CSV table of C-alpha atoms and ligand atoms in Angstrom, one decimal:
chain,number,residue,atom,x,y,z
M,52,UNK,CA,136.1,108.8,105.4
M,53,UNK,CA,132.7,110.3,105.5
M,54,UNK,CA,130.5,108.1,108.0
M,55,UNK,CA,126.7,108.8,106.4
M,56,UNK,CA,123.4,108.0,109.2
M,57,UNK,CA,120.4,106.5,106.8
M,58,UNK,CA,117.4,105.9,108.9
M,59,UNK,CA,114.7,103.5,108.3
M,60,UNK,CA,116.9,101.8,106.2
M,61,UNK,CA,115.6,98.6,107.0
M,62,UNK,CA,111.8,99.1,105.1
M,63,UNK,CA,111.5,99.3,101.3
M,64,UNK,CA,113.1,102.1,100.2
M,65,UNK,CA,116.1,102.3,102.5
M,66,UNK,CA,116.8,99.2,102.4
M,67,UNK,CA,117.3,100.2,98.8
M,68,UNK,CA,120.1,102.9,99.4
M,69,UNK,CA,121.9,101.1,102.1
M,70,UNK,CA,122.4,98.5,99.6
M,71,UNK,CA,124.1,100.9,96.7
M,72,UNK,CA,125.8,103.7,99.2
M,73,UNK,CA,128.1,100.3,101.2
M,74,UNK,CA,128.9,98.7,98.6
M,75,UNK,CA,129.6,101.7,96.2
M,76,UNK,CA,131.2,103.5,98.7
M,77,UNK,CA,133.7,101.3,100.3
M,78,UNK,CA,136.0,104.5,102.2
M,79,UNK,CA,132.1,105.8,103.8
M,80,UNK,CA,131.0,103.9,107.2
M,81,UNK,CA,126.6,103.6,107.4
M,82,UNK,CA,125.3,103.2,110.4
M,83,UNK,CA,121.4,101.7,109.3
M,84,UNK,CA,118.4,103.0,112.5
M,85,UNK,CA,115.9,101.5,111.9
M,86,UNK,CA,113.4,100.6,114.7
M,87,UNK,CA,112.5,97.4,112.9
M,88,UNK,CA,108.2,98.7,113.0
M,89,UNK,CA,106.2,96.1,111.1
M,90,UNK,CA,107.3,97.7,108.3
M,91,UNK,CA,111.2,97.3,108.9
M,92,UNK,CA,113.0,93.8,108.0
M,93,UNK,CA,116.5,93.1,108.1
M,94,UNK,CA,116.2,90.2,105.6
M,95,UNK,CA,115.9,93.1,103.4
M,96,UNK,CA,119.6,93.5,103.1
M,97,UNK,CA,121.2,90.4,104.1
M,98,UNK,CA,123.5,90.0,101.2
M,99,UNK,CA,125.2,92.9,103.0
M,100,UNK,CA,125.2,93.1,106.7
M,101,UNK,CA,128.3,91.5,107.4
M,102,UNK,CA,130.2,94.2,104.9
M,103,UNK,CA,133.2,96.3,107.0
M,104,UNK,CA,131.2,99.8,106.4
M,105,UNK,CA,127.3,98.3,107.7
M,106,UNK,CA,126.1,99.0,111.3
M,107,UNK,CA,122.8,98.3,112.4
M,108,UNK,CA,120.9,99.7,115.0
M,109,UNK,CA,118.2,99.5,116.8
M,110,UNK,CA,116.3,102.2,117.6
M,111,UNK,CA,113.4,105.3,118.0
M,112,UNK,CA,114.1,108.7,116.1
M,113,UNK,CA,110.7,109.6,118.7
M,114,UNK,CA,113.9,109.0,121.1
M,115,UNK,CA,115.3,112.2,121.3
M,116,UNK,CA,118.7,111.7,124.2
M,117,UNK,CA,119.0,108.4,121.8
M,118,UNK,CA,119.1,110.5,119.2
M,119,UNK,CA,120.8,113.0,120.3
M,120,UNK,CA,123.6,110.4,122.0
M,121,UNK,CA,123.8,108.6,118.6
M,122,UNK,CA,125.0,111.9,116.9
M,123,UNK,CA,127.7,112.2,119.6
M,124,UNK,CA,128.9,109.1,119.3
M,125,UNK,CA,129.0,108.2,115.6
M,126,UNK,CA,129.8,112.5,114.3
M,127,UNK,CA,127.8,111.9,111.4
M,128,UNK,CA,129.4,113.7,108.7
M,129,UNK,CA,125.8,113.6,106.8
M,130,UNK,CA,122.3,111.7,107.5
M,131,UNK,CA,120.2,110.1,105.0
M,132,UNK,CA,116.8,110.9,105.9
M,133,UNK,CA,114.0,107.5,105.1
M,134,UNK,CA,112.7,107.1,109.0
M,135,UNK,CA,108.7,107.2,108.2
M,136,UNK,CA,105.4,105.9,108.9
M,137,UNK,CA,104.6,105.3,105.6
M,138,UNK,CA,101.0,104.2,104.2
M,139,UNK,CA,98.2,106.6,103.8
M,140,UNK,CA,95.0,103.8,104.5
M,141,UNK,CA,97.3,103.5,108.2
M,142,UNK,CA,97.3,107.2,108.3
M,143,UNK,CA,94.5,107.8,108.1
M,144,UNK,CA,93.1,105.2,111.4
M,145,UNK,CA,96.2,106.0,113.4
M,146,UNK,CA,97.1,109.7,112.6
M,147,UNK,CA,99.1,110.4,116.0
M,148,UNK,CA,101.8,107.8,115.2
M,149,UNK,CA,102.9,109.3,111.5
M,150,UNK,CA,102.9,112.9,113.8
M,151,UNK,CA,105.4,111.4,116.2
M,152,UNK,CA,107.3,109.4,113.1
M,153,UNK,CA,106.7,111.9,110.7
M,154,UNK,CA,107.5,115.4,112.7
M,155,UNK,CA,108.2,114.7,116.1
M,156,UNK,CA,111.2,112.5,114.4
M,157,UNK,CA,112.0,114.2,111.8
M,158,UNK,CA,112.8,116.8,114.7
M,159,UNK,CA,115.0,115.3,117.0
M,160,UNK,CA,117.1,114.4,113.9
M,161,UNK,CA,117.7,117.6,112.6
M,162,UNK,CA,118.3,119.1,117.1
M,163,UNK,CA,120.3,116.2,116.8
M,164,UNK,CA,122.5,117.6,113.2
M,165,UNK,CA,122.0,120.8,114.6
M,166,UNK,CA,123.7,120.3,117.7
M,167,UNK,CA,127.0,117.9,116.8
M,168,UNK,CA,126.8,120.4,113.4
M,169,UNK,CA,127.5,123.9,115.5
M,170,UNK,CA,130.8,125.6,115.0
M,171,UNK,CA,131.8,123.5,110.6
M,172,UNK,CA,128.5,123.0,109.1
M,173,UNK,CA,130.7,123.0,106.2
M,174,UNK,CA,130.3,119.3,104.2
M,175,UNK,CA,127.7,118.2,106.1
M,176,UNK,CA,125.2,117.7,105.1
M,177,UNK,CA,121.2,117.0,106.5
M,178,UNK,CA,118.9,114.5,103.4
M,179,UNK,CA,115.6,114.3,104.0
M,180,UNK,CA,113.4,112.3,101.9
M,181,UNK,CA,110.5,113.2,100.8
M,182,UNK,CA,106.9,112.4,99.5
M,183,UNK,CA,105.0,113.9,96.0
M,184,UNK,CA,102.4,113.9,98.0
M,185,UNK,CA,102.8,117.1,100.0
M,186,UNK,CA,101.1,118.6,96.9
M,187,UNK,CA,97.6,117.4,97.5
M,188,UNK,CA,95.9,116.4,94.3
M,189,UNK,CA,96.2,117.3,90.3
M,190,UNK,CA,92.8,117.3,88.8
M,191,UNK,CA,93.9,118.8,85.6
M,192,UNK,CA,95.0,116.1,83.0
M,193,UNK,CA,97.4,119.1,81.6
M,194,UNK,CA,99.0,119.6,84.7
M,195,UNK,CA,102.3,118.8,86.9
M,196,UNK,CA,104.0,118.6,90.9
M,197,UNK,CA,106.9,121.2,89.9
M,198,UNK,CA,109.3,121.9,92.9
M,199,UNK,CA,107.5,125.5,93.0
M,200,UNK,CA,104.1,123.8,93.3
M,201,UNK,CA,102.3,124.7,97.4
M,202,UNK,CA,102.2,122.3,99.1
M,203,UNK,CA,98.1,121.2,99.8
M,204,UNK,CA,98.3,118.1,101.9
M,205,UNK,CA,94.7,116.1,102.4
M,206,UNK,CA,95.8,112.6,104.0
M,207,UNK,CA,97.1,112.6,107.3
M,208,UNK,CA,100.8,111.1,106.1
M,209,UNK,CA,100.7,113.8,103.0
M,210,UNK,CA,100.2,116.6,105.7
M,211,UNK,CA,102.7,114.9,108.3
M,212,UNK,CA,105.6,114.7,105.5
M,213,UNK,CA,104.7,118.6,104.3
M,214,UNK,CA,104.5,119.1,107.8
M,215,UNK,CA,108.5,117.2,108.1
M,216,UNK,CA,109.4,118.8,105.4
M,217,UNK,CA,108.7,122.8,106.2
M,218,UNK,CA,111.3,122.4,109.6
M,219,UNK,CA,113.6,121.0,107.6
M,220,UNK,CA,113.5,124.0,105.5
M,221,UNK,CA,113.2,125.9,107.8
M,222,UNK,CA,116.4,124.7,110.0
M,223,UNK,CA,118.3,125.3,106.7
M,224,UNK,CA,117.2,129.0,107.2
M,225,UNK,CA,116.7,129.6,110.7
M,226,UNK,CA,120.5,127.7,111.1
M,227,UNK,CA,121.5,127.2,108.3
M,228,UNK,CA,121.6,124.0,108.3
M,229,UNK,CA,122.7,122.1,104.8
M,230,UNK,CA,119.9,120.6,104.0
M,231,UNK,CA,117.9,118.8,101.1
M,232,UNK,CA,114.7,117.4,100.1
M,233,UNK,CA,113.4,115.3,97.2
M,234,UNK,CA,110.2,114.7,96.3
M,235,UNK,CA,108.9,110.9,94.6
M,236,UNK,CA,105.9,109.3,93.4
M,237,UNK,CA,105.1,105.6,94.1
M,238,UNK,CA,108.3,102.7,93.8
M,239,UNK,CA,107.9,98.9,93.1
M,240,UNK,CA,110.6,96.5,93.3
M,241,UNK,CA,111.7,94.1,95.0
M,242,UNK,CA,111.2,94.1,99.5
M,243,UNK,CA,108.3,96.1,98.9
M,244,UNK,CA,105.0,95.6,102.3
M,245,UNK,CA,102.5,94.1,100.4
M,246,UNK,CA,100.1,96.9,102.7
M,247,UNK,CA,100.5,98.7,99.2
M,248,UNK,CA,98.8,98.7,96.0
M,249,UNK,CA,101.9,96.7,93.8
M,250,UNK,CA,102.6,93.5,96.1
M,251,UNK,CA,99.3,93.2,97.5
M,252,UNK,CA,97.7,92.6,94.1
M,253,UNK,CA,101.1,90.2,93.2
M,254,UNK,CA,100.4,88.6,96.9
M,255,UNK,CA,97.0,87.5,96.5
M,256,UNK,CA,96.9,86.4,92.7
M,257,UNK,CA,99.6,83.7,94.3
M,258,UNK,CA,97.1,82.7,97.0
M,259,UNK,CA,93.9,83.1,95.2
M,260,UNK,CA,92.5,86.3,97.2
M,261,UNK,CA,90.3,89.5,95.6
M,262,UNK,CA,92.4,92.1,94.4
M,263,UNK,CA,90.7,94.9,96.6
M,264,UNK,CA,90.7,98.3,94.1
M,265,UNK,CA,89.0,101.5,96.1
M,266,UNK,CA,85.8,102.9,94.8
M,267,UNK,CA,86.4,102.7,90.0
M,268,UNK,CA,90.7,102.1,90.0
M,269,UNK,CA,90.5,105.5,88.2
M,270,UNK,CA,93.0,107.6,90.6
M,271,UNK,CA,96.2,107.9,88.8
M,272,UNK,CA,99.9,107.2,90.3
M,273,UNK,CA,103.1,107.3,88.6
M,274,UNK,CA,105.1,104.5,89.3
M,275,UNK,CA,109.5,105.0,89.6
M,276,UNK,CA,111.1,101.7,90.4
M,277,UNK,CA,112.5,101.8,93.6
M,278,UNK,CA,116.3,101.1,92.2
M,279,UNK,CA,116.5,104.1,90.3
M,280,UNK,CA,115.3,106.2,93.3
M,281,UNK,CA,118.1,104.7,95.0
M,282,UNK,CA,120.7,105.9,91.6
M,283,UNK,CA,118.9,110.1,92.7
M,284,UNK,CA,118.8,109.6,96.3
M,285,UNK,CA,122.5,109.0,95.9
M,286,UNK,CA,122.8,111.6,93.2
M,287,UNK,CA,121.4,114.6,95.2
M,288,UNK,CA,123.4,113.6,98.1
M,289,UNK,CA,126.6,114.0,96.0
M,290,UNK,CA,125.2,116.7,93.7
M,291,UNK,CA,122.0,118.3,95.0
M,292,UNK,CA,123.2,122.1,95.6
M,293,UNK,CA,122.4,122.2,99.7
M,294,UNK,CA,118.8,124.5,100.5
M,295,UNK,CA,117.1,122.3,96.8
M,296,UNK,CA,114.2,120.7,96.5
M,297,UNK,CA,114.0,118.0,93.4
M,298,UNK,CA,111.1,116.1,92.7
M,299,UNK,CA,111.7,113.0,91.5
M,300,UNK,CA,108.9,110.6,88.7
M,301,UNK,CA,109.0,108.3,86.1
M,302,UNK,CA,106.9,110.1,84.1
M,303,UNK,CA,105.0,106.8,83.5
M,304,UNK,CA,101.1,107.0,85.1
M,305,UNK,CA,98.9,104.8,85.4
M,306,UNK,CA,95.3,104.1,86.0
M,307,UNK,CA,95.3,101.7,89.8
M,308,UNK,CA,92.7,100.4,87.3
M,309,UNK,CA,95.4,99.1,84.4
M,310,UNK,CA,97.7,98.9,86.5
M,311,UNK,CA,96.1,96.1,88.3
M,312,UNK,CA,95.3,94.3,84.7
M,313,UNK,CA,98.5,94.5,83.0
M,314,UNK,CA,100.4,92.8,86.8
M,315,UNK,CA,97.3,90.7,86.6
M,316,UNK,CA,98.0,90.1,82.7
M,317,UNK,CA,102.3,89.5,83.5
M,318,UNK,CA,101.3,87.0,86.5
M,319,UNK,CA,99.3,84.7,84.5
M,320,UNK,CA,102.0,84.7,82.2
M,321,UNK,CA,104.7,83.8,84.1
M,322,UNK,CA,102.1,81.5,86.6
M,323,UNK,CA,100.9,79.5,83.4
M,324,UNK,CA,97.5,79.9,83.7
M,325,UNK,CA,95.1,80.4,81.8
M,326,UNK,CA,94.7,83.8,80.2
M,327,UNK,CA,92.2,85.9,82.3
M,328,UNK,CA,92.1,83.8,85.4
M,329,UNK,CA,93.4,86.8,87.9
M,330,UNK,CA,91.3,89.5,86.2
M,331,UNK,CA,88.5,87.8,87.4
M,332,UNK,CA,90.1,88.3,91.2
M,333,UNK,CA,89.2,91.8,90.7
M,334,UNK,CA,87.3,93.1,93.1
M,335,UNK,CA,85.7,96.6,94.0
M,336,UNK,CA,85.7,98.1,97.2
M,337,UNK,CA,85.0,101.5,99.3
M,338,UNK,CA,86.8,104.2,98.0
M,339,UNK,CA,89.7,104.9,100.6
M,340,UNK,CA,89.1,108.1,102.5
M,341,UNK,CA,90.0,111.4,100.2
M,342,UNK,CA,91.5,109.5,98.1
M,343,UNK,CA,93.9,112.0,96.3
M,344,UNK,CA,92.6,111.5,92.5
M,345,UNK,CA,96.2,112.2,90.1
M,346,UNK,CA,100.0,112.2,91.5
M,347,UNK,CA,102.2,113.0,88.4
M,348,UNK,CA,105.9,114.6,89.6
M,349,UNK,CA,107.6,117.1,86.6
M,350,UNK,CA,111.5,115.4,87.2
M,351,UNK,CA,112.9,117.9,84.5
M,352,UNK,CA,114.7,120.1,86.7
M,353,UNK,CA,117.1,116.7,89.1
M,354,UNK,CA,117.4,115.6,84.9
M,355,UNK,CA,118.7,119.3,83.5
M,356,UNK,CA,120.9,120.3,86.7
M,357,UNK,CA,122.3,116.6,87.8
M,358,UNK,CA,121.7,114.0,85.1
M,359,UNK,CA,119.7,111.6,86.6
M,360,UNK,CA,117.5,110.2,84.5
M,361,UNK,CA,115.6,106.9,85.8
M,362,UNK,CA,117.7,103.4,83.7
M,363,UNK,CA,114.7,101.4,83.5
M,364,UNK,CA,111.4,101.4,81.5
M,365,UNK,CA,107.9,100.0,83.5
M,366,UNK,CA,107.3,96.2,81.5
M,367,UNK,CA,110.8,95.6,81.9
M,368,UNK,CA,110.9,97.4,85.7
M,369,UNK,CA,108.0,95.5,86.8
M,370,UNK,CA,108.6,91.4,85.4
M,371,UNK,CA,111.7,92.1,87.4
M,372,UNK,CA,109.4,93.5,90.6
M,373,UNK,CA,107.0,89.9,89.9
M,374,UNK,CA,110.1,88.0,89.0
M,375,UNK,CA,111.7,88.9,92.7
M,376,UNK,CA,108.4,88.2,94.3
M,377,UNK,CA,108.7,84.9,92.7
M,378,UNK,CA,111.9,83.8,93.5
M,379,UNK,CA,111.5,85.1,97.0
M,380,UNK,CA,107.7,83.4,98.4
M,381,UNK,CA,109.7,82.9,102.2
M,382,UNK,CA,110.3,86.6,102.2
M,383,UNK,CA,106.6,87.4,101.3
M,384,UNK,CA,105.5,84.3,103.6
M,385,UNK,CA,107.1,85.2,106.5
M,386,UNK,CA,106.0,89.0,105.8
M,387,UNK,CA,102.6,88.5,105.8
M,388,UNK,CA,102.4,85.7,109.0
M,389,UNK,CA,104.1,88.3,111.0
M,390,UNK,CA,107.0,85.8,111.4
M,391,UNK,CA,110.8,87.9,110.2
M,392,UNK,CA,109.4,90.2,113.6
M,393,UNK,CA,109.6,87.7,115.9
M,394,UNK,CA,113.4,86.4,114.1
M,395,UNK,CA,114.7,89.9,114.9
M,396,UNK,CA,112.9,90.8,118.0
M,397,UNK,CA,115.0,88.0,119.8
M,398,UNK,CA,118.0,89.4,118.4
M,399,UNK,CA,117.6,93.3,118.6
M,400,UNK,CA,117.2,94.4,122.3
M,401,UNK,CA,115.1,97.0,122.1
M,402,UNK,CA,116.8,100.2,123.3
Y,684,NAD,P1,108.7,101.5,104.8
Y,684,NAD,O1,107.2,101.9,106.0
Y,684,NAD,O2,108.7,100.3,104.4
Y,684,NAD,O3,110.0,102.2,105.8
Y,684,NAD,C1,110.1,102.4,107.1
Y,684,NAD,C2,111.2,102.4,107.4
Y,684,NAD,O4,111.6,103.4,109.0
Y,684,NAD,C3,111.3,100.9,108.2
Y,684,NAD,O5,112.2,100.0,108.1
Y,684,NAD,C4,110.7,101.1,109.7
Y,684,NAD,O6,110.8,100.2,110.9
Y,684,NAD,C5,111.4,102.3,109.7
Y,684,NAD,N1,111.3,103.1,110.5
Y,684,NAD,C6,108.9,104.0,110.8
Y,684,NAD,N2,108.7,104.6,112.3
Y,684,NAD,C7,110.5,104.4,112.9
Y,684,NAD,C8,111.0,105.2,114.2
Y,684,NAD,N3,110.8,106.0,114.8
Y,684,NAD,N4,112.3,105.2,114.2
Y,684,NAD,C9,112.8,104.5,113.6
Y,684,NAD,N5,112.8,104.4,112.4
Y,684,NAD,C10,111.6,103.9,112.1
Y,684,NAD,O7,108.7,103.3,103.8
Y,684,NAD,P2,109.1,103.3,102.6
Y,684,NAD,O8,108.3,103.4,101.6
Y,684,NAD,O9,110.4,102.4,102.1
Y,684,NAD,O10,109.8,105.1,102.6
Y,684,NAD,C11,110.7,105.3,102.6
Y,684,NAD,C12,110.9,107.1,102.8
Y,684,NAD,O11,110.3,107.4,101.2
Y,684,NAD,C13,109.4,108.1,103.7
Y,684,NAD,O12,110.2,109.1,104.3
Y,684,NAD,C14,108.6,107.6,102.6
Y,684,NAD,O13,108.0,109.1,103.1
Y,684,NAD,C15,109.5,108.0,101.5
Y,684,NAD,N6,109.0,108.0,100.4
Y,684,NAD,C16,107.8,106.8,100.7
Y,684,NAD,C17,107.7,106.3,98.8
Y,684,NAD,C18,107.2,104.9,98.2
Y,684,NAD,O14,105.8,104.7,97.1
Y,684,NAD,N7,106.7,103.6,99.3
Y,684,NAD,C19,107.2,107.2,97.6
Y,684,NAD,C20,108.0,108.7,98.1
Y,684,NAD,C21,108.7,108.9,99.7
Y,685,TYD,P1,99.3,103.0,97.2
Y,685,TYD,O1,100.0,102.3,97.5
Y,685,TYD,O2,98.5,102.7,98.7
Y,685,TYD,O3,100.1,104.1,97.6
Y,685,TYD,P2,99.8,105.8,98.2
Y,685,TYD,O4,97.9,106.2,98.5
Y,685,TYD,O5,100.8,106.2,98.6
Y,685,TYD,O6,99.8,106.4,96.6
Y,685,TYD,O7,98.3,102.8,96.7
Y,685,TYD,C1,98.3,102.9,95.0
Y,685,TYD,C2,97.3,103.5,94.8
Y,685,TYD,O8,96.5,102.2,94.5
Y,685,TYD,C3,96.0,104.5,95.1
Y,685,TYD,O9,95.5,105.7,94.3
Y,685,TYD,C4,94.8,103.3,96.7
Y,685,TYD,C5,94.8,102.7,95.6
Y,685,TYD,N1,94.9,100.8,96.6
Y,685,TYD,C6,93.8,100.5,95.8
Y,685,TYD,O10,93.0,100.5,95.0
Y,685,TYD,N2,93.3,99.0,96.7
Y,685,TYD,C7,94.6,99.0,97.3
Y,685,TYD,O11,94.4,97.7,98.0
Y,685,TYD,C8,95.5,100.1,98.1
Y,685,TYD,C9,96.6,98.7,99.6
Y,685,TYD,C10,95.8,100.8,97.4
């Protein structure tokens, strides 16, 4: 039986990865390690929390002793590392939190895996989940990020992720740790924390609040449905080549203002509001410092070598997402009021 540590499993993407692994692989034991920061929410996992092959552990990857003990206790066969501080705007106001979790936390996990697996690396796997933001920004519309694109991180968030990617590769070359990395574009879907663009817009439309668009709204992002990212992680975890990097993306680029307009239109239809109602809430605000102009992924390698491809057209994914938020307004209200944290802090004592 395989024992797999998934870090950050109470967060947005992590919760989809945990659900996929717990349900698809009953023969695996899944340990979800999460600090339950503001972004961690166990309500994302209520449907599988009692599964016999699932265990939740509350803890901080920055605490090296705790991580070492966890590895000694569980003897993991694999790690899928998603725990991170993940929001660019927060990284601008508090960069050190990103250094601690994203860099030091990742190194603690690498050290623990190296110690735990030192006599037998065979069959083990350390999978680091990263972002396309490490490549910097694109200006030429013909250009895409490839696995060979040089790193050029420009925000404290992307710098911390780039640093962690470098450490993961360094442990692969120096200590022969069996590592694999993926760099993915912007995800969207259920459980998305409403500090990020799409859930924030959906939340604000519901509450008739202004829709803040940074600068002129001309920055471009590539969007991928979160379940398709989880499927890609499953594929790379099992079939990816050790030491390799795979880019994951949706071939689905949108200017921010265009995607905001599309959400407005979809929400007006769903809420039975007159066409154009939500658009009136759009408010152009001061641009983000160092705002990357465009991200675009070339995901040919994972498609050709591992046979993964996105399963959903964007319009379908967006509709599913809007429906999920409309059907889960209690989730949204609990997150925005902070109630979810009070509840789970009472359930799990800090380690
Ligand atoms: P998220 O912020 O929703 O979730 C992060 C999770 O990590 C939370 O549950 C949080 O409690 C946990 N966590 C944070 N600090 C921790 C610590 N010190 N110890 C233990 N747990 C901690 O993030 P997300 O959007 O789900 O992103 C997950 C991963 O995927 C991150 O590594 C991120 O860089 C990467 N990624 C995200 C996107 C995206 O569009 N969201 C795209 C590409 C890659
Ligand atoms: P975000 O969801 O924070 O993801 P990232 O910065 O990692 O790409 O932002 C997506 C895009 O939307 C980005 O170009 C910044 C922009 N944005 C806004 O215009 N308004 C907002 O309120 C937010 C949160 C983001």
